[in-house]
Amino acid sequence: MQKWFEEAKLGIFIHYGIYAVNGVSESWSFYNGRITYEEYMSQLQGFTASNYDADQWADLIEKSGARYAVLTSKHHDGVALWDTKYSDLNVVARTPAKRDLVKEYAEAIRKRGIRLGMYFSLIDWSHPDYPTVYEGGKEPENPAQTNPYSSPAGGKQDEARWKRFLEFNNNQLRELMTNYGTVDLLWFDGDWERSAEQWNLPDFKTYLLSMNPNVIINSRLQGYGDYKTPEQGLPITRPAGPSEFCTTINSSWGYVPTDNKYKSLNQIIRMFCDCISMGGNMLLDIGPKEDGTLDPRQEQILLGLGDWIRTHEEAVYGTTEGIMNRYYLGGSTLSKDRKILYLFVYDDPKENICLKGLCNSIRKITVLHSGKELEYEIHGGVPWFDIPGTTWIYMSKEDAHDQVTVLKLELDGEIEFWSGS
């Protein structure tokens, strides 16, 4: 695992494609029968990207505080956002946009020193050589349970066609990884429809690493990925190893104009704090409109998150996972030398903040955004048994930040907690 990823804390996911034309669910709208495949693909004629400005995207991502970005280069519908030589199902050949959107995105992102990520669907529900959507890669007993969007329907899959499809994927991935500079992260999706053997793993991963030995790959590669990717449901406990929680700003990945179920800025910041408290990253999704512009509500969320991060930067970047909830009922991070504890205070306090089991002496407690020093008291404890008391930090509503308050506790050495009962 590359060190940059574990220290990135925040990434921005971008779901952009023809599905934004009618504001329907990306790929799943035809897969689930909400519209026909033909209706879905008719959106190709309406995809103009007329106001697409990758530099504006990159500026916004930089202002959000994100250290990496991931663009949906191709979703399950098979529509590529770049000028691929291996299929005419791309926005250059088949839409009024007639632009290599990946090229512009990659140049803008890299220019700002942001790590470059590409989402790529392993499955392609439009490709004639992708013959099935069998769960787990298993052939059904009923031949009618086949993908109606590829041919031939029914019967045993043709191994020659499957090999051609794998070669097609390999070719498109080679384009992405060699035509646009260094790709730092590959975000795969769709692995569930096939087994590791069918995806030709681990040889497929070896092939990817041959083009960039430092590329990071998400977990959706039948166990051959580099980090876990919990989706939408915030982890309850810390995932083992590196992780990235991906979530939407409202309820949709792509642009859906009727989706007004937006998370508030406060909720987004709290979720972000929970992620970094557990040592992971958050990958926050935006869904641009067909023309390439963003809903102002999404833009404001990213700008607000960035403002909060910049104000509390030392509690975010260069920190490690925080302390257990049994010691403090909230989120936290630690400086790398483990001598500074940052507590995230999500709500306005009635009187004080409670910290249990701290063995260290406290040198100073300050409110990070204002620099105000806070008073505290330690009640209880049994010194002759090395049992620490309870630390009560006196904090008023007036001390609180508008969103999430961060308290900085400077300790007399590396943090130590009592582990007894």
mmCIF file of N, CA and C in Angstrom, residues 355 357-362 365 375-382 387-394:
data_model
loop_
_atom_site.group_PDB
_atom_site.id
_atom_site.type_symbol
_atom_site.label_atom_id
_atom_site.label_comp_id
_atom_site.label_asym_id
_atom_site.label_seq_id
_atom_site.Cartn_x
_atom_site.Cartn_y
_atom_site.Cartn_z
ATOM 1 N N LEU A 355 -13.548 12.723 29.437
ATOM 2 C CA LEU A 355 -12.500 11.839 28.927
ATOM 3 C C LEU A 355 -12.106 10.894 30.045
ATOM 4 N N GLY A 357 -9.982 7.420 31.659
ATOM 5 C CA GLY A 357 -8.869 6.483 31.571
ATOM 6 C C GLY A 357 -7.542 7.034 31.100
ATOM 7 N N LEU A 358 -7.399 8.356 30.991
ATOM 8 C CA LEU A 358 -6.145 8.933 30.513
ATOM 9 C C LEU A 358 -5.097 8.917 31.619
ATOM 10 N N CYS A 359 -3.981 8.251 31.365
ATOM 11 C CA CYS A 359 -2.910 8.152 32.362
ATOM 12 C C CYS A 359 -1.955 9.344 32.301
ATOM 13 N N ASN A 360 -1.888 10.020 31.173
ATOM 14 C CA ASN A 360 -0.938 11.128 31.001
ATOM 15 C C ASN A 360 -1.357 12.372 31.774
ATOM 16 N N SER A 361 -0.379 13.191 32.074
ATOM 17 C CA SER A 361 -0.656 14.555 32.523
ATOM 18 C C SER A 361 -0.906 15.407 31.288
ATOM 19 N N ILE A 362 -1.820 16.347 31.417
ATOM 20 C CA ILE A 362 -2.167 17.236 30.317
ATOM 21 C C ILE A 362 -1.419 18.547 30.481
ATOM 22 N N ILE A 365 -4.970 22.373 26.990
ATOM 23 C CA ILE A 365 -6.120 22.051 26.156
ATOM 24 C C ILE A 365 -6.590 23.331 25.483
ATOM 25 N N GLU A 375 -10.152 25.261 30.644
ATOM 26 C CA GLU A 375 -9.867 24.714 31.971
ATOM 27 C C GLU A 375 -10.384 23.287 32.049
ATOM 28 N N TYR A 376 -9.805 22.521 32.946
ATOM 29 C CA TYR A 376 -10.257 21.145 33.140
ATOM 30 C C TYR A 376 -9.976 20.726 34.574
ATOM 31 N N GLU A 377 -10.661 19.682 35.004
ATOM 32 C CA GLU A 377 -10.445 19.097 36.324
ATOM 33 C C GLU A 377 -10.424 17.588 36.200
ATOM 34 N N ILE A 378 -9.720 16.952 37.137
ATOM 35 C CA ILE A 378 -9.689 15.493 37.177
ATOM 36 C C ILE A 378 -10.320 15.059 38.494
ATOM 37 N N HIS A 379 -11.377 14.296 38.383
ATOM 38 C CA HIS A 379 -12.078 13.809 39.572
ATOM 39 C C HIS A 379 -11.841 12.315 39.749
ATOM 40 N N GLY A 380 -11.643 11.900 40.991
ATOM 41 C CA GLY A 380 -11.498 10.484 41.293
ATOM 42 C C GLY A 380 -10.114 9.955 40.983
ATOM 43 N N GLY A 381 -10.033 8.664 40.816
ATOM 44 C CA GLY A 381 -8.761 7.994 40.578
ATOM 45 C C GLY A 381 -8.214 7.376 41.844
ATOM 46 N N VAL A 382 -7.428 6.341 41.661
ATOM 47 C CA VAL A 382 -6.778 5.659 42.780
ATOM 48 C C VAL A 382 -5.288 5.602 42.461
ATOM 49 N N ILE A 387 -4.728 3.910 38.931
ATOM 50 C CA ILE A 387 -6.023 4.062 38.270
ATOM 51 C C ILE A 387 -6.296 5.554 38.093
ATOM 52 N N PRO A 388 -6.376 6.027 36.829
ATOM 53 C CA PRO A 388 -6.565 7.464 36.615
ATOM 54 C C PRO A 388 -7.998 7.899 36.902
ATOM 55 N N GLY A 389 -8.152 9.170 37.183
ATOM 56 C CA GLY A 389 -9.483 9.720 37.378
ATOM 57 C C GLY A 389 -10.135 10.070 36.051
ATOM 58 N N THR A 390 -11.284 10.731 36.143
ATOM 59 C CA THR A 390 -12.020 11.170 34.963
ATOM 60 C C THR A 390 -11.702 12.636 34.694
ATOM 61 N N THR A 391 -11.344 12.927 33.449
ATOM 62 C CA THR A 391 -11.019 14.297 33.066
ATOM 63 C C THR A 391 -12.276 14.991 32.549
ATOM 64 N N TRP A 392 -12.596 16.133 33.186
ATOM 65 C CA TRP A 392 -13.747 16.936 32.770
ATOM 66 C C TRP A 392 -13.218 18.242 32.177
ATOM 67 N N ILE A 393 -13.465 18.436 30.888
ATOM 68 C CA ILE A 393 -12.990 19.635 30.190
ATOM 69 C C ILE A 393 -14.148 20.625 30.110
ATOM 70 N N TYR A 394 -13.938 21.799 30.665
ATOM 71 C CA TYR A 394 -15.013 22.780 30.704
ATOM 72 C C TYR A 394 -15.084 23.555 29.394
#
